[in-house]
CSV table of C-alpha atoms in Angstrom, one decimal:
chain,number,residue,atom,x,y,z
A,1,MET,CA,28.5,131.7,164.0
A,2,PRO,CA,27.1,128.1,164.1
A,3,THR,CA,27.0,126.3,167.5
A,4,LEU,CA,29.5,123.5,167.8
A,5,ARG,CA,27.9,120.2,168.6
A,6,HIS,CA,29.8,117.3,170.2
A,7,GLN,CA,29.5,113.9,168.6
A,8,ARG,CA,27.2,111.7,170.7
A,9,ALA,CA,26.9,107.9,170.9
A,10,ARG,CA,23.5,106.3,170.1
A,11,GLY,CA,23.9,102.6,170.3
A,12,GLY,CA,22.9,99.4,172.0
A,13,ALA,CA,22.5,95.7,171.7
A,14,SER,CA,19.6,93.2,171.4
A,15,LEU,CA,20.1,89.6,172.2
A,16,GLY,CA,17.6,86.7,171.9
A,17,LEU,CA,18.4,83.3,173.4
A,18,VAL,CA,16.5,80.0,173.1
A,19,SER,CA,16.9,76.6,174.7
A,20,GLY,CA,17.7,73.6,172.5
A,21,PRO,CA,18.8,70.0,172.7
A,22,HIS,CA,22.4,71.2,173.4
A,23,GLY,CA,21.6,73.9,175.8
A,24,THR,CA,21.0,77.6,175.4
A,25,ARG,CA,22.0,79.2,172.1
A,26,ILE,CA,21.8,82.6,170.3
A,27,ASP,CA,18.7,83.1,168.3
A,28,GLU,CA,19.1,86.8,167.5
A,29,LEU,CA,21.9,89.3,167.9
A,30,GLN,CA,22.0,93.0,166.9
A,31,GLN,CA,24.4,95.6,168.1
A,32,ALA,CA,25.4,99.1,167.4
A,33,SER,CA,28.5,101.1,168.5
A,34,PRO,CA,29.5,101.7,171.2
A,35,GLN,CA,27.8,98.6,172.6
A,36,ARG,CA,29.1,95.1,171.9
A,37,LEU,CA,28.4,91.7,173.2
A,38,LEU,CA,31.1,89.1,173.3
A,39,PHE,CA,30.6,85.4,174.2
A,40,PRO,CA,33.6,83.9,176.1
A,41,SER,CA,33.7,80.2,176.5
A,42,PRO,CA,32.0,79.4,179.9
A,43,GLU,CA,33.9,77.6,182.6
A,44,PRO,CA,32.6,74.1,183.5
A,45,GLY,CA,29.3,74.3,185.2
A,46,GLU,CA,28.5,77.8,184.0
A,47,TRP,CA,25.7,78.9,181.6
A,48,LEU,CA,26.0,80.6,178.3
A,49,THR,CA,27.8,83.9,179.1
A,50,ALA,CA,27.6,87.2,177.4
A,51,ALA,CA,30.0,90.0,178.1
A,52,MET,CA,28.9,93.6,177.5
A,53,VAL,CA,31.7,95.8,176.2
A,54,ASN,CA,31.6,99.6,175.6
A,55,THR,CA,34.0,100.2,172.8
A,56,ALA,CA,34.2,103.9,173.6
A,57,GLY,CA,35.5,103.3,177.1
A,58,GLY,CA,32.7,105.2,178.8
A,59,LEU,CA,29.6,107.3,178.3
A,60,ALA,CA,29.4,111.1,178.4
A,61,GLY,CA,26.5,113.6,178.5
A,62,GLY,CA,24.2,113.1,175.5
A,63,ASP,CA,25.1,109.5,174.9
A,64,ALA,CA,22.3,106.9,174.9
A,65,VAL,CA,22.7,103.2,175.1
A,66,THR,CA,19.9,100.6,175.2
A,67,THR,CA,20.3,96.9,176.0
A,68,ARG,CA,17.5,94.3,175.4
A,69,ILE,CA,17.8,90.7,176.4
A,70,ALA,CA,15.1,88.1,175.7
A,71,LEU,CA,15.2,84.5,177.0
A,72,GLY,CA,12.9,81.9,175.5
A,73,PRO,CA,11.4,79.1,177.6
A,74,GLU,CA,13.9,77.1,179.7
A,75,ALA,CA,16.8,79.3,178.4
A,76,ARG,CA,19.7,80.0,180.9
A,77,ALA,CA,22.3,82.8,180.6
A,78,THR,CA,24.7,85.0,182.5
A,79,LEU,CA,25.0,88.7,181.4
A,80,SER,CA,28.0,90.5,182.8
A,81,ALA,CA,30.6,93.1,181.6
A,82,ALA,CA,34.2,93.0,180.7
A,83,ALA,CA,34.9,96.1,182.8
A,84,ALA,CA,33.3,98.8,184.9
A,85,GLU,CA,31.1,101.3,183.0
A,86,LYS,CA,32.2,104.9,183.3
A,87,ILE,CA,29.8,107.9,183.3
A,88,TYR,CA,31.9,111.0,182.5
A,89,ARG,CA,31.3,114.6,183.4
A,90,SER,CA,28.6,116.2,181.3
A,91,LEU,CA,28.5,119.6,179.6
A,92,GLY,CA,24.7,119.7,180.1
A,93,PRO,CA,22.8,116.8,178.6
A,94,GLU,CA,22.1,113.6,180.5
A,95,THR,CA,23.6,110.2,179.8
A,96,GLU,CA,20.8,107.7,179.2
A,97,ILE,CA,20.9,104.0,179.8
A,98,GLY,CA,18.0,101.7,179.2
A,99,VAL,CA,17.8,98.0,180.0
A,100,THR,CA,14.9,95.6,179.2
A,101,LEU,CA,15.0,92.0,180.2
A,102,ASP,CA,12.3,89.6,179.0
A,103,LEU,CA,12.2,86.1,180.6
A,104,ALA,CA,9.8,83.4,179.2
A,105,GLU,CA,8.5,80.5,181.1
A,106,ASN,CA,11.1,78.8,183.4
A,107,ALA,CA,13.9,80.9,182.0
A,108,ALA,CA,16.7,81.9,184.3
A,109,LEU,CA,19.0,85.0,184.0
A,110,GLU,CA,21.9,86.5,185.9
A,111,TRP,CA,22.2,90.2,185.2
A,112,ILE,CA,25.5,91.0,187.0
A,113,PRO,CA,27.5,93.8,185.3
A,114,GLN,CA,30.5,95.2,187.1
A,115,GLU,CA,30.4,98.6,188.8
A,116,THR,CA,29.2,101.8,187.2
A,117,ILE,CA,31.7,104.6,188.1
A,118,PHE,CA,30.0,108.0,188.4
A,119,PHE,CA,32.4,110.9,187.8
A,120,SER,CA,31.9,114.2,189.4
A,121,GLY,CA,29.7,116.3,187.1
A,122,ALA,CA,28.1,113.3,185.5
A,123,ARG,CA,24.3,113.4,184.7
A,124,LEU,CA,22.9,109.9,184.5
A,125,ARG,CA,19.3,108.7,183.8
A,126,ARG,CA,18.9,105.0,183.9
A,127,ARG,CA,15.8,102.8,183.6
A,128,ILE,CA,15.9,99.0,184.1
A,129,GLU,CA,12.8,96.9,183.5
A,130,ALA,CA,12.5,93.1,183.8
A,131,ARG,CA,9.4,91.1,182.8
A,132,LEU,CA,9.1,87.5,184.1
A,133,ALA,CA,6.7,84.8,182.9
A,134,PRO,CA,5.6,82.0,185.2
A,135,GLY,CA,8.5,80.0,186.6
A,136,ALA,CA,11.2,82.5,185.5
A,137,ARG,CA,14.1,83.2,187.8
A,138,LEU,CA,16.3,86.3,188.0
A,139,ILE,CA,19.4,87.5,189.8
A,140,MET,CA,20.1,91.2,189.3
A,141,ALA,CA,23.0,93.2,190.8
A,142,GLU,CA,24.0,96.8,190.1
A,143,ALA,CA,26.7,98.8,191.9
A,144,LEU,CA,27.4,102.5,191.7
A,145,VAL,CA,30.7,104.0,192.6
A,146,PHE,CA,30.8,107.7,193.2
A,147,GLY,CA,34.1,109.2,192.1
A,148,ARG,CA,37.5,107.6,191.7
A,149,ALA,CA,38.8,107.0,195.2
A,150,ALA,CA,42.3,106.1,193.9
A,151,HIS,CA,42.5,109.6,192.4
A,152,GLY,CA,41.2,111.3,195.5
A,153,GLU,CA,38.1,112.3,193.6
A,154,THR,CA,34.7,113.0,195.3
A,155,VAL,CA,31.5,113.8,193.6
A,156,VAL,CA,30.5,117.4,194.2
A,157,ALA,CA,28.2,118.0,191.2
A,158,GLY,CA,26.0,116.0,188.9
A,159,SER,CA,22.6,114.3,188.9
A,160,LEU,CA,21.2,110.8,189.0
A,161,VAL,CA,17.8,109.3,188.2
A,162,ASP,CA,17.7,105.5,188.5
A,163,GLN,CA,14.4,103.6,188.0
A,164,TRP,CA,13.8,99.9,188.4
A,165,ARG,CA,10.6,98.0,187.4
A,166,ILE,CA,10.3,94.2,188.0
A,167,ILE,CA,7.1,92.8,186.5
A,168,GLY,CA,5.9,89.2,187.2
A,169,PRO,CA,3.2,87.2,185.4
A,170,ASP,CA,0.5,88.7,187.6
A,171,GLY,CA,1.7,92.3,187.6
A,172,PRO,CA,4.3,94.5,189.2
A,173,LEU,CA,6.6,92.8,191.8
A,174,TRP,CA,8.9,95.7,192.6
A,175,ALA,CA,9.2,99.3,191.6
A,176,GLU,CA,11.6,102.0,192.9
A,177,GLY,CA,13.2,105.2,191.9
A,178,LEU,CA,16.2,107.1,193.1
A,179,ARG,CA,16.6,110.7,192.3
A,180,LEU,CA,19.6,112.8,193.3
A,181,GLY,CA,19.4,116.4,191.9
A,182,GLU,CA,22.0,119.0,191.2
A,183,ASP,CA,22.8,119.2,194.9
A,184,ILE,CA,24.0,115.6,194.7
A,185,ALA,CA,26.9,116.2,197.2
A,186,GLY,CA,24.4,116.8,200.0
A,187,PRO,CA,22.7,113.4,200.1
A,188,LEU,CA,26.0,111.7,199.3
A,189,GLN,CA,27.5,113.1,202.5
A,190,SER,CA,24.4,113.4,204.7
A,191,PRO,CA,24.1,110.9,207.6
A,192,PHE,CA,20.5,110.4,206.4
A,193,GLY,CA,21.8,109.6,202.9
A,194,MET,CA,25.0,107.8,202.0
A,195,ALA,CA,27.0,109.2,205.0
A,196,GLY,CA,30.1,109.7,202.8
A,197,ALA,CA,30.3,106.1,201.6
A,198,GLY,CA,31.9,105.8,198.2
A,199,ALA,CA,29.6,103.2,196.7
A,200,MET,CA,26.2,101.6,196.9
A,201,ALA,CA,24.7,98.4,195.4
A,202,THR,CA,21.3,96.7,194.9
A,203,LEU,CA,21.0,93.0,194.7
A,204,LEU,CA,17.7,91.4,193.7
A,205,LEU,CA,16.5,87.8,193.5
A,206,VAL,CA,13.3,86.5,192.1
A,207,ALA,CA,13.0,82.7,192.9
A,208,PRO,CA,11.2,80.3,195.2
A,209,GLU,CA,14.4,80.3,197.4
A,210,ALA,CA,14.1,84.0,198.1
A,211,GLU,CA,13.3,83.7,201.8
A,212,ALA,CA,16.1,81.1,202.4
A,213,MET,CA,18.6,83.3,200.6
A,214,ARG,CA,17.6,86.3,202.6
A,215,ASP,CA,18.4,84.4,205.8
A,216,ARG,CA,21.7,83.1,204.3
A,217,LEU,CA,22.8,86.6,203.3
A,218,ARG,CA,22.1,88.1,206.7
A,219,LEU,CA,24.3,85.5,208.3
A,220,LEU,CA,27.0,85.8,205.7
A,221,LEU,CA,27.3,89.6,205.8
A,222,GLU,CA,26.4,90.6,209.4
A,223,ASP,CA,30.0,91.1,210.6
A,224,GLY,CA,31.5,92.6,207.5
A,225,PRO,CA,32.9,96.0,206.8
A,226,VAL,CA,30.0,97.1,204.6
A,227,ARG,CA,26.6,98.2,205.8
A,228,CYS,CA,24.0,96.0,204.2
A,229,GLY,CA,20.6,94.5,204.8
A,230,ALA,CA,18.4,91.9,203.1
A,231,THR,CA,14.6,91.8,203.1
A,232,LEU,CA,11.7,90.0,201.6
A,233,PRO,CA,9.3,92.6,200.1
A,234,ARG,CA,7.0,89.8,199.0
A,235,PRO,CA,7.1,86.0,198.7
A,236,GLY,CA,9.6,85.0,196.0
A,237,LEU,CA,11.4,88.3,195.9
A,238,MET,CA,14.5,89.1,197.9
A,239,LEU,CA,16.1,92.6,198.0
A,240,ALA,CA,19.5,93.5,199.5
A,241,ARG,CA,21.2,96.8,199.8
A,242,PHE,CA,24.9,97.5,200.3
A,243,LEU,CA,26.7,100.8,201.3
A,244,GLY,CA,30.4,101.2,201.8
A,245,GLU,CA,33.8,101.9,200.3
A,246,PRO,CA,34.2,100.6,196.8
A,247,LEU,CA,36.7,97.7,197.3
A,248,ALA,CA,34.9,96.5,200.5
A,249,LEU,CA,31.5,96.7,198.8
A,250,ARG,CA,32.7,94.8,195.8
A,251,GLY,CA,33.9,92.0,198.2
A,252,ALA,CA,30.6,91.9,200.0
A,253,LEU,CA,28.6,91.9,196.8
A,254,SER,CA,30.9,89.1,195.4
A,255,SER,CA,30.2,86.9,198.5
A,256,ALA,CA,26.5,87.5,198.2
A,257,LEU,CA,26.4,86.7,194.5
A,258,SER,CA,28.3,83.6,195.0
A,259,ALA,CA,25.9,82.4,197.7
A,260,LEU,CA,22.8,83.2,195.5
A,261,ARG,CA,24.3,81.5,192.4
A,262,GLU,CA,24.7,78.3,194.3
A,263,GLY,CA,21.6,78.4,196.5
A,264,ALA,CA,19.0,79.6,194.0
A,265,PHE,CA,20.5,78.7,190.6
A,266,GLY,CA,22.6,75.6,191.3
A,267,LEU,CA,25.7,77.3,189.8
A,268,PRO,CA,29.2,77.1,191.2
A,269,ALA,CA,29.7,79.2,194.4
A,270,ARG,CA,32.0,81.6,192.6
A,271,LEU,CA,31.8,84.6,190.3
A,272,PRO,CA,32.1,84.4,186.5
A,273,ARG,CA,35.7,84.7,185.3
A,274,LEU,CA,34.8,88.2,183.9
A,275,TRP,CA,34.7,89.5,187.5
A,276,THR,CA,38.1,88.1,188.5
A,277,THR,CA,40.3,88.8,185.4
């Protein structure tokens, strides 16, 4: 009797942006289901904005989605998402997500999708790589929510491999990897791991203002309900971590992003409308 195979998604999007006399414009756009890019009209003072949309509503085991964003010299853009991404329980295969960001000279990019919700039993492998030419600036934020707190769900099974690579004009700026194996419930609950917190986030800034922004975030977040810290691994690179319950973490991350947008990119001290509607 033949083995039944579930239908799997293999899609992604590729976006090229260039700077012209009237600002940043689309130079290339390719997309394949379930990934779509939409372009809402930006609010006054905002850059060209692209909204990532998963037309399937989420990703399951065996699905693979790749996103490639390339900015030409002086281009400016914000990449966000219309909703939280969902990684559903897997029947065995991993869900694969790949992100590649290429920034040419003096380009600036915000990569600020909304949360990724990790369901119990999910198996996620994600790789994010950003390559920056001289003068390029980058804000990156990624939040992971473990389980659906509103449904009383906790993550008791699953696996996660999350790799980040940030490469500057002279070589690697930052590289890290997080691996939680099939015993994922252990590190999520351990006092030496996430200590039962329902969500975590990483925020990264590559810009000359990195040191000043580190100090600003420390003051902004020191008395909040979320455990967080900001550091300067090397000149021009700021890294911040957040650990807490999902709603509180979202609030802290929103405050931090608003501060970075204003202080490092000269944008309004608010989040894009996608985050608030």
